[in-house]
Amino acid sequence: MDQTMERAGNFLPRVDDNAANPNAVDRRVVTLTAPASAAAEQYRSLYYRLERMRELRPMKVVALTSAMPGEGKTVTSVNLAMAAARANPDRRILLVDADLRRGGVANTLGVRNKTGLAELLTGEVEVRDVVRRFNSTRLALIPAGATPEDPSQVLASPRMKQFLKAVREGFDEVYIDLPPTLPFADAAILGHQVDGVLMVIRANVTPGKTVHQAVEQLAGAPILGCVLNGAEVHATPYLKNYEKQK
């Protein structure tokens, strides 16, 4: 195996300076900016549903995609990974931005995107150069990096398979933010190499026909289910009363 990939789990990722500034974090990362909110609780619930699935079968690498751009897959990916890191401080959690066309993880978390997965897969850098540890959490992340000339070809390369093998060995849980499914082949390429795929759907926006088309394009991939994003979340009377009694 390429020596660049072999060292994935043999180092402590560096802390990005920008990540230490909470003001740089997108407010939609509610698991960090508003952990007591009803929205943050929904992300924690999603994470614990995945945990129950893991009791039935191994599921270390989970990817998230959407049918079309603008459905909230990146914010969902970040919140899910953050929920995992906060729920399990002893586990090694990795968030990977594999949307090499329009990577948004770095911007969402307020970290640098100078080098990332793209440069790693083209052999320009090593793993230790692109993995960052977010603030004081156990969440490590790999941003997308600069957009390559042919993202699909890069993601379909042997280096990507080596990378996935390396992170499986070096981390306990891996969450991958994929490009949208319908405009590009990227999600279909990687969907068959992960343990599970979540489809993010924008509430009251994404037509059912579009969702079905996206699922068909991922035929054969281990689709775990859909995540409804952007739905109105209100605290129930029970929750309100419970919070008053605490």
PDB file of C-alpha atoms in Angstrom:
ATOM      1  CA  MET A   1       0.000   0.000   0.000  1.00  0.00           C
ATOM      2  CA  ASP A   2       1.088   3.586  -0.681  1.00  0.00           C
ATOM      3  CA  GLN A   3       3.111   4.845   2.286  1.00  0.00           C
ATOM      4  CA  THR A   4       1.076   8.062   2.256  1.00  0.00           C
ATOM      5  CA  MET A   5      -2.010   6.081   3.162  1.00  0.00           C
ATOM      6  CA  GLU A   6      -0.446   3.684   5.653  1.00  0.00           C
ATOM      7  CA  ARG A   7       0.033   6.345   8.305  1.00  0.00           C
ATOM      8  CA  ALA A   8      -3.621   7.381   8.577  1.00  0.00           C
ATOM      9  CA  GLY A   9      -4.019   6.275  12.172  1.00  0.00           C
ATOM     10  CA  ASN A  10      -0.481   6.736  13.417  1.00  0.00           C
ATOM     11  CA  PHE A  11      -0.491  10.389  14.374  1.00  0.00           C
ATOM     12  CA  LEU A  12      -2.376  13.065  16.293  1.00  0.00           C
ATOM     13  CA  PRO A  13      -3.996  15.459  13.835  1.00  0.00           C
ATOM     14  CA  ARG A  14      -3.038  19.090  14.234  1.00  0.00           C
ATOM     15  CA  VAL A  15      -5.390  21.714  15.629  1.00  0.00           C
ATOM     16  CA  ASP A  16      -6.393  24.295  13.044  1.00  0.00           C
ATOM     17  CA  ASP A  17      -6.038  27.839  14.402  1.00  0.00           C
ATOM     18  CA  ASN A  18      -9.334  28.999  12.906  1.00  0.00           C
ATOM     19  CA  ALA A  19     -11.182  26.060  14.437  1.00  0.00           C
ATOM     20  CA  ALA A  20     -10.464  27.422  17.899  1.00  0.00           C
ATOM     21  CA  ASN A  21     -12.636  30.468  17.130  1.00  0.00           C
ATOM     22  CA  PRO A  22     -16.301  29.606  17.768  1.00  0.00           C
ATOM     23  CA  ASN A  23     -17.359  32.763  15.901  1.00  0.00           C
ATOM     24  CA  ALA A  24     -16.101  31.177  12.672  1.00  0.00           C
ATOM     25  CA  VAL A  25     -18.462  28.197  13.006  1.00  0.00           C
ATOM     26  CA  ASP A  26     -21.685  28.312  10.988  1.00  0.00           C
ATOM     27  CA  ARG A  27     -24.591  28.833  13.388  1.00  0.00           C
ATOM     28  CA  ARG A  28     -26.369  25.892  11.741  1.00  0.00           C
ATOM     29  CA  VAL A  29     -23.899  23.546  13.445  1.00  0.00           C
ATOM     30  CA  VAL A  30     -26.383  23.408  16.310  1.00  0.00           C
ATOM     31  CA  THR A  31     -24.727  20.418  17.975  1.00  0.00           C
ATOM     32  CA  LEU A  32     -21.965  22.894  18.822  1.00  0.00           C
ATOM     33  CA  THR A  33     -23.554  26.357  18.761  1.00  0.00           C
ATOM     34  CA  ALA A  34     -26.857  25.403  20.422  1.00  0.00           C
ATOM     35  CA  PRO A  35     -26.439  21.944  21.967  1.00  0.00           C
ATOM     36  CA  ALA A  36     -29.538  22.273  24.158  1.00  0.00           C
ATOM     37  CA  SER A  37     -31.833  23.096  21.225  1.00  0.00           C
ATOM     38  CA  ALA A  38     -34.542  20.845  19.815  1.00  0.00           C
ATOM     39  CA  ALA A  39     -32.684  20.813  16.484  1.00  0.00           C
ATOM     40  CA  ALA A  40     -29.488  19.532  18.124  1.00  0.00           C
ATOM     41  CA  GLU A  41     -31.509  16.824  19.827  1.00  0.00           C
ATOM     42  CA  GLN A  42     -32.724  15.634  16.423  1.00  0.00           C
ATOM     43  CA  TYR A  43     -29.139  15.166  15.242  1.00  0.00           C
ATOM     44  CA  ARG A  44     -28.326  13.231  18.405  1.00  0.00           C
ATOM     45  CA  SER A  45     -31.384  11.062  17.792  1.00  0.00           C
ATOM     46  CA  LEU A  46     -30.169  10.390  14.257  1.00  0.00           C
ATOM     47  CA  TYR A  47     -26.780   9.381  15.609  1.00  0.00           C
ATOM     48  CA  TYR A  48     -28.245   6.978  18.163  1.00  0.00           C
ATOM     49  CA  ARG A  49     -30.367   5.373  15.460  1.00  0.00           C
ATOM     50  CA  LEU A  50     -27.142   4.663  13.607  1.00  0.00           C
ATOM     51  CA  GLU A  51     -25.719   3.215  16.802  1.00  0.00           C
ATOM     52  CA  ARG A  52     -28.633   0.790  17.012  1.00  0.00           C
ATOM     53  CA  MET A  53     -28.001  -0.225  13.406  1.00  0.00           C
ATOM     54  CA  ARG A  54     -24.367  -0.879  14.298  1.00  0.00           C
ATOM     55  CA  GLU A  55     -25.537  -3.449  16.824  1.00  0.00           C
ATOM     56  CA  LEU A  56     -26.880  -5.490  13.905  1.00  0.00           C
ATOM     57  CA  ARG A  57     -23.953  -5.167  11.495  1.00  0.00           C
ATOM     58  CA  PRO A  58     -20.569  -3.435  11.192  1.00  0.00           C
ATOM     59  CA  MET A  59     -20.960   0.111   9.924  1.00  0.00           C
ATOM     60  CA  LYS A  60     -17.796   2.126  10.362  1.00  0.00           C
ATOM     61  CA  VAL A  61     -17.950   4.328   7.238  1.00  0.00           C
ATOM     62  CA  VAL A  62     -21.195   6.250   6.634  1.00  0.00           C
ATOM     63  CA  ALA A  63     -21.670   8.609   3.684  1.00  0.00           C
ATOM     64  CA  LEU A  64     -24.247  11.358   3.263  1.00  0.00           C
ATOM     65  CA  THR A  65     -25.561  12.672  -0.038  1.00  0.00           C
ATOM     66  CA  SER A  66     -28.624  14.387  -1.488  1.00  0.00           C
ATOM     67  CA  ALA A  67     -30.471  14.284  -4.769  1.00  0.00           C
ATOM     68  CA  MET A  68     -29.634  17.862  -5.746  1.00  0.00           C
ATOM     69  CA  PRO A  69     -27.510  20.750  -4.384  1.00  0.00           C
ATOM     70  CA  GLY A  70     -28.904  22.938  -1.610  1.00  0.00           C
ATOM     71  CA  GLU A  71     -30.639  20.246   0.436  1.00  0.00           C
ATOM     72  CA  GLY A  72     -28.398  20.550   3.500  1.00  0.00           C
ATOM     73  CA  LYS A  73     -26.230  17.449   3.241  1.00  0.00           C
ATOM     74  CA  THR A  74     -23.072  19.237   4.412  1.00  0.00           C
ATOM     75  CA  VAL A  75     -24.684  20.790   7.489  1.00  0.00           C
ATOM     76  CA  THR A  76     -26.225  17.397   8.269  1.00  0.00           C
ATOM     77  CA  SER A  77     -22.862  15.654   7.839  1.00  0.00           C
ATOM     78  CA  VAL A  78     -21.120  18.118  10.147  1.00  0.00           C
ATOM     79  CA  ASN A  79     -23.809  17.931  12.832  1.00  0.00           C
ATOM     80  CA  LEU A  80     -23.903  14.135  12.708  1.00  0.00           C
ATOM     81  CA  ALA A  81     -20.121  13.861  13.037  1.00  0.00           C
ATOM     82  CA  MET A  82     -20.098  16.423  15.847  1.00  0.00           C
ATOM     83  CA  ALA A  83     -22.871  14.527  17.649  1.00  0.00           C
ATOM     84  CA  ALA A  84     -20.777  11.369  17.367  1.00  0.00           C
ATOM     85  CA  ALA A  85     -17.674  13.085  18.736  1.00  0.00           C
ATOM     86  CA  ARG A  86     -19.510  14.625  21.685  1.00  0.00           C
ATOM     87  CA  ALA A  87     -21.339  11.392  22.526  1.00  0.00           C
ATOM     88  CA  ASN A  88     -18.177   9.281  22.435  1.00  0.00           C
ATOM     89  CA  PRO A  89     -15.106  11.234  23.596  1.00  0.00           C
ATOM     90  CA  ASP A  90     -13.063   8.022  23.636  1.00  0.00           C
ATOM     91  CA  ARG A  91     -13.757   7.173  19.997  1.00  0.00           C
ATOM     92  CA  ARG A  92     -11.745   8.437  17.045  1.00  0.00           C
ATOM     93  CA  ILE A  93     -14.224  10.218  14.771  1.00  0.00           C
ATOM     94  CA  LEU A  94     -13.328  11.440  11.269  1.00  0.00           C
ATOM     95  CA  LEU A  95     -15.321  13.728   8.976  1.00  0.00           C
ATOM     96  CA  VAL A  96     -14.253  13.714   5.309  1.00  0.00           C
ATOM     97  CA  ASP A  97     -15.367  16.227   2.693  1.00  0.00           C
ATOM     98  CA  ALA A  98     -15.482  14.197  -0.527  1.00  0.00           C
ATOM     99  CA  ASP A  99     -17.449  16.841  -2.416  1.00  0.00           C
ATOM    100  CA  LEU A 100     -14.464  17.832  -4.528  1.00  0.00           C
ATOM    101  CA  ARG A 101     -16.628  20.070  -6.712  1.00  0.00           C
ATOM    102  CA  ARG A 102     -18.065  22.339  -4.041  1.00  0.00           C
ATOM    103  CA  GLY A 103     -16.652  21.296  -0.705  1.00  0.00           C
ATOM    104  CA  GLY A 104     -18.364  23.057   2.175  1.00  0.00           C
ATOM    105  CA  VAL A 105     -17.194  21.321   5.359  1.00  0.00           C
ATOM    106  CA  ALA A 106     -14.224  23.643   5.919  1.00  0.00           C
ATOM    107  CA  ASN A 107     -16.325  26.768   5.503  1.00  0.00           C
ATOM    108  CA  THR A 108     -19.065  25.387   7.754  1.00  0.00           C
ATOM    109  CA  LEU A 109     -16.570  24.755  10.553  1.00  0.00           C
ATOM    110  CA  GLY A 110     -14.456  27.839   9.882  1.00  0.00           C
ATOM    111  CA  VAL A 111     -11.242  25.980   9.069  1.00  0.00           C
ATOM    112  CA  ARG A 112      -8.756  26.347   6.229  1.00  0.00           C
ATOM    113  CA  ASN A 113      -9.343  24.538   2.953  1.00  0.00           C
ATOM    114  CA  LYS A 114      -5.950  25.106   1.357  1.00  0.00           C
ATOM    115  CA  THR A 115      -5.153  21.407   1.081  1.00  0.00           C
ATOM    116  CA  GLY A 116      -7.370  18.392   1.557  1.00  0.00           C
ATOM    117  CA  LEU A 117      -8.649  15.150   0.082  1.00  0.00           C
ATOM    118  CA  ALA A 118      -8.050  16.261  -3.506  1.00  0.00           C
ATOM    119  CA  GLU A 119      -4.343  16.869  -2.906  1.00  0.00           C
ATOM    120  CA  LEU A 120      -4.053  13.627  -0.944  1.00  0.00           C
ATOM    121  CA  LEU A 121      -5.586  11.570  -3.751  1.00  0.00           C
ATOM    122  CA  THR A 122      -3.378  13.168  -6.390  1.00  0.00           C
ATOM    123  CA  GLY A 123      -0.271  12.378  -4.339  1.00  0.00           C
ATOM    124  CA  GLU A 124       0.700  15.982  -3.595  1.00  0.00           C
ATOM    125  CA  VAL A 125       0.543  15.613   0.207  1.00  0.00           C
ATOM    126  CA  GLU A 126       0.407  12.965   2.930  1.00  0.00           C
ATOM    127  CA  VAL A 127      -2.417  12.211   5.334  1.00  0.00           C
ATOM    128  CA  ARG A 128      -0.708  14.052   8.181  1.00  0.00           C
ATOM    129  CA  ASP A 129      -0.784  17.222   6.059  1.00  0.00           C
ATOM    130  CA  VAL A 130      -4.553  17.275   5.587  1.00  0.00           C
ATOM    131  CA  VAL A 131      -6.135  15.863   8.763  1.00  0.00           C
ATOM    132  CA  ARG A 132      -7.140  18.512  11.274  1.00  0.00           C
ATOM    133  CA  ARG A 133      -8.530  18.102  14.770  1.00  0.00           C
ATOM    134  CA  PHE A 134     -11.445  20.409  15.434  1.00  0.00           C
ATOM    135  CA  ASN A 135     -10.791  22.505  18.521  1.00  0.00           C
ATOM    136  CA  SER A 136     -10.509  20.354  21.664  1.00  0.00           C
ATOM    137  CA  THR A 137     -12.957  17.691  20.466  1.00  0.00           C
ATOM    138  CA  ARG A 138     -12.136  14.191  19.263  1.00  0.00           C
ATOM    139  CA  LEU A 139     -13.478  15.149  15.844  1.00  0.00           C
ATOM    140  CA  ALA A 140     -10.848  15.009  13.111  1.00  0.00           C
ATOM    141  CA  LEU A 141     -11.627  16.336   9.662  1.00  0.00           C
ATOM    142  CA  ILE A 142     -10.255  16.293   6.144  1.00  0.00           C
ATOM    143  CA  PRO A 143     -11.453  19.188   3.965  1.00  0.00           C
ATOM    144  CA  ALA A 144     -12.026  18.835   0.238  1.00  0.00           C
ATOM    145  CA  GLY A 145      -9.105  20.932  -0.947  1.00  0.00           C
ATOM    146  CA  ALA A 146      -8.908  22.523  -4.400  1.00  0.00           C
ATOM    147  CA  THR A 147     -11.256  21.242  -7.105  1.00  0.00           C
ATOM    148  CA  PRO A 148      -9.343  18.851  -9.410  1.00  0.00           C
ATOM    149  CA  GLU A 149      -9.781  18.830 -13.176  1.00  0.00           C
ATOM    150  CA  ASP A 150     -11.818  15.600 -13.098  1.00  0.00           C
ATOM    151  CA  PRO A 151     -13.286  14.941  -9.608  1.00  0.00           C
ATOM    152  CA  SER A 152     -14.994  11.706 -10.668  1.00  0.00           C
ATOM    153  CA  GLN A 153     -11.750  10.233 -11.933  1.00  0.00           C
ATOM    154  CA  VAL A 154      -9.929  11.202  -8.744  1.00  0.00           C
ATOM    155  CA  LEU A 155     -12.601   9.612  -6.538  1.00  0.00           C
ATOM    156  CA  ALA A 156     -12.579   6.443  -8.656  1.00  0.00           C
ATOM    157  CA  SER A 157      -8.807   6.078  -8.389  1.00  0.00           C
ATOM    158  CA  PRO A 158      -6.981   3.280  -6.531  1.00  0.00           C
ATOM    159  CA  ARG A 159      -5.740   5.922  -4.078  1.00  0.00           C
ATOM    160  CA  MET A 160      -9.310   6.497  -2.896  1.00  0.00           C
ATOM    161  CA  LYS A 161      -9.703   2.801  -2.158  1.00  0.00           C
ATOM    162  CA  GLN A 162      -6.403   2.878  -0.273  1.00  0.00           C
ATOM    163  CA  PHE A 163      -7.572   5.934   1.635  1.00  0.00           C
ATOM    164  CA  LEU A 164     -10.816   4.270   2.716  1.00  0.00           C
ATOM    165  CA  LYS A 165      -8.909   1.190   3.855  1.00  0.00           C
ATOM    166  CA  ALA A 166      -6.520   3.359   5.856  1.00  0.00           C
ATOM    167  CA  VAL A 167      -9.207   5.390   7.630  1.00  0.00           C
ATOM    168  CA  ARG A 168     -11.122   2.220   8.479  1.00  0.00           C
ATOM    169  CA  GLU A 169      -8.014   1.055  10.309  1.00  0.00           C
ATOM    170  CA  GLY A 170      -7.174   4.413  11.864  1.00  0.00           C
ATOM    171  CA  PHE A 171     -10.588   5.630  13.068  1.00  0.00           C
ATOM    172  CA  ASP A 172     -13.577   4.188  14.907  1.00  0.00           C
ATOM    173  CA  GLU A 173     -16.209   6.084  12.915  1.00  0.00           C
ATOM    174  CA  VAL A 174     -15.927   7.864   9.562  1.00  0.00           C
ATOM    175  CA  TYR A 175     -18.521  10.223   8.073  1.00  0.00           C
ATOM    176  CA  ILE A 176     -18.181  11.289   4.431  1.00  0.00           C
ATOM    177  CA  ASP A 177     -19.925  14.245   2.817  1.00  0.00           C
ATOM    178  CA  LEU A 178     -20.541  13.235  -0.812  1.00  0.00           C
ATOM    179  CA  PRO A 179     -21.566  15.406  -3.782  1.00  0.00           C
ATOM    180  CA  PRO A 180     -25.251  15.458  -4.806  1.00  0.00           C
ATOM    181  CA  THR A 181     -26.289  12.256  -6.553  1.00  0.00           C
ATOM    182  CA  LEU A 182     -28.157  13.335  -9.676  1.00  0.00           C
ATOM    183  CA  PRO A 183     -25.833  15.941 -11.232  1.00  0.00           C
ATOM    184  CA  PHE A 184     -22.645  13.870 -10.872  1.00  0.00           C
ATOM    185  CA  ALA A 185     -21.407  10.266 -10.858  1.00  0.00           C
ATOM    186  CA  ASP A 186     -19.283  10.812  -7.727  1.00  0.00           C
ATOM    187  CA  ALA A 187     -21.824   9.602  -5.159  1.00  0.00           C
ATOM    188  CA  ALA A 188     -22.528   6.433  -7.141  1.00  0.00           C
ATOM    189  CA  ILE A 189     -18.786   5.760  -7.374  1.00  0.00           C
ATOM    190  CA  LEU A 190     -18.226   5.993  -3.621  1.00  0.00           C
ATOM    191  CA  GLY A 191     -21.623   4.725  -2.505  1.00  0.00           C
ATOM    192  CA  HIS A 192     -20.559   1.138  -3.140  1.00  0.00           C
ATOM    193  CA  GLN A 193     -17.359   1.500  -1.118  1.00  0.00           C
ATOM    194  CA  VAL A 194     -18.910   2.579   2.191  1.00  0.00           C
ATOM    195  CA  ASP A 195     -20.914   0.710   4.816  1.00  0.00           C
ATOM    196  CA  GLY A 196     -24.014   2.871   4.602  1.00  0.00           C
ATOM    197  CA  VAL A 197     -25.495   5.866   2.772  1.00  0.00           C
ATOM    198  CA  LEU A 198     -27.945   8.439   4.134  1.00  0.00           C
ATOM    199  CA  MET A 199     -29.981  10.497   1.659  1.00  0.00           C
ATOM    200  CA  VAL A 200     -30.671  14.056   2.869  1.00  0.00           C
ATOM    201  CA  ILE A 201     -33.976  15.520   1.653  1.00  0.00           C
ATOM    202  CA  ARG A 202     -35.046  19.167   1.973  1.00  0.00           C
ATOM    203  CA  ALA A 203     -38.517  19.340   3.515  1.00  0.00           C
ATOM    204  CA  ASN A 204     -41.209  20.808   1.226  1.00  0.00           C
ATOM    205  CA  VAL A 205     -38.640  21.293  -1.549  1.00  0.00           C
ATOM    206  CA  THR A 206     -37.372  17.973  -2.902  1.00  0.00           C
ATOM    207  CA  PRO A 207     -39.998  16.248  -5.107  1.00  0.00           C
ATOM    208  CA  GLY A 208     -40.593  12.584  -4.385  1.00  0.00           C
ATOM    209  CA  LYS A 209     -39.817  11.719  -8.010  1.00  0.00           C
ATOM    210  CA  THR A 210     -36.394  13.343  -7.645  1.00  0.00           C
ATOM    211  CA  VAL A 211     -35.660  11.307  -4.525  1.00  0.00           C
ATOM    212  CA  HIS A 212     -36.610   8.082  -6.319  1.00  0.00           C
ATOM    213  CA  GLN A 213     -34.315   8.969  -9.222  1.00  0.00           C
ATOM    214  CA  ALA A 214     -31.438   9.575  -6.816  1.00  0.00           C
ATOM    215  CA  VAL A 215     -32.033   6.268  -5.052  1.00  0.00           C
ATOM    216  CA  GLU A 216     -32.104   4.472  -8.404  1.00  0.00           C
ATOM    217  CA  GLN A 217     -28.787   6.048  -9.353  1.00  0.00           C
ATOM    218  CA  LEU A 218     -27.319   4.596  -6.150  1.00  0.00           C
ATOM    219  CA  ALA A 219     -28.648   1.124  -6.974  1.00  0.00           C
ATOM    220  CA  GLY A 220     -26.639  -1.505  -5.148  1.00  0.00           C
ATOM    221  CA  ALA A 221     -25.302   0.908  -2.542  1.00  0.00           C
ATOM    222  CA  PRO A 222     -26.184   0.193   1.114  1.00  0.00           C
ATOM    223  CA  ILE A 223     -28.799   2.926   1.558  1.00  0.00           C
ATOM    224  CA  LEU A 224     -29.735   3.240   5.226  1.00  0.00           C
ATOM    225  CA  GLY A 225     -32.620   5.661   4.784  1.00  0.00           C
ATOM    226  CA  CYS A 226     -33.509   9.306   4.303  1.00  0.00           C
ATOM    227  CA  VAL A 227     -32.996  12.318   6.565  1.00  0.00           C
ATOM    228  CA  LEU A 228     -35.651  15.041   6.330  1.00  0.00           C
ATOM    229  CA  ASN A 229     -33.829  18.354   6.592  1.00  0.00           C
ATOM    230  CA  GLY A 230     -35.337  21.780   7.153  1.00  0.00           C
ATOM    231  CA  ALA A 231     -38.520  20.561   8.831  1.00  0.00           C
ATOM    232  CA  GLU A 232     -40.003  22.706  11.572  1.00  0.00           C
ATOM    233  CA  VAL A 233     -38.797  21.434  14.945  1.00  0.00           C
ATOM    234  CA  HIS A 234     -40.699  22.542  18.024  1.00  0.00           C
ATOM    235  CA  ALA A 235     -40.285  21.436  21.600  1.00  0.00           C
ATOM    236  CA  THR A 236     -43.201  19.283  22.697  1.00  0.00           C
ATOM    237  CA  PRO A 237     -45.194  20.220  25.833  1.00  0.00           C
ATOM    238  CA  TYR A 238     -43.568  17.258  27.589  1.00  0.00           C
ATOM    239  CA  LEU A 239     -40.102  18.529  26.747  1.00  0.00           C
ATOM    240  CA  LYS A 240     -40.957  22.059  27.876  1.00  0.00           C
ATOM    241  CA  ASN A 241     -42.349  20.814  31.192  1.00  0.00           C
ATOM    242  CA  TYR A 242     -39.366  18.514  31.693  1.00  0.00           C
ATOM    243  CA  GLU A 243     -36.932  21.389  31.122  1.00  0.00           C
ATOM    244  CA  LYS A 244     -38.787  23.557  33.657  1.00  0.00           C
ATOM    245  CA  GLN A 245     -38.500  20.825  36.297  1.00  0.00           C
ATOM    246  CA  LYS A 246     -34.741  20.325  35.894  1.00  0.00           C
TER     247      LYS A 246
END
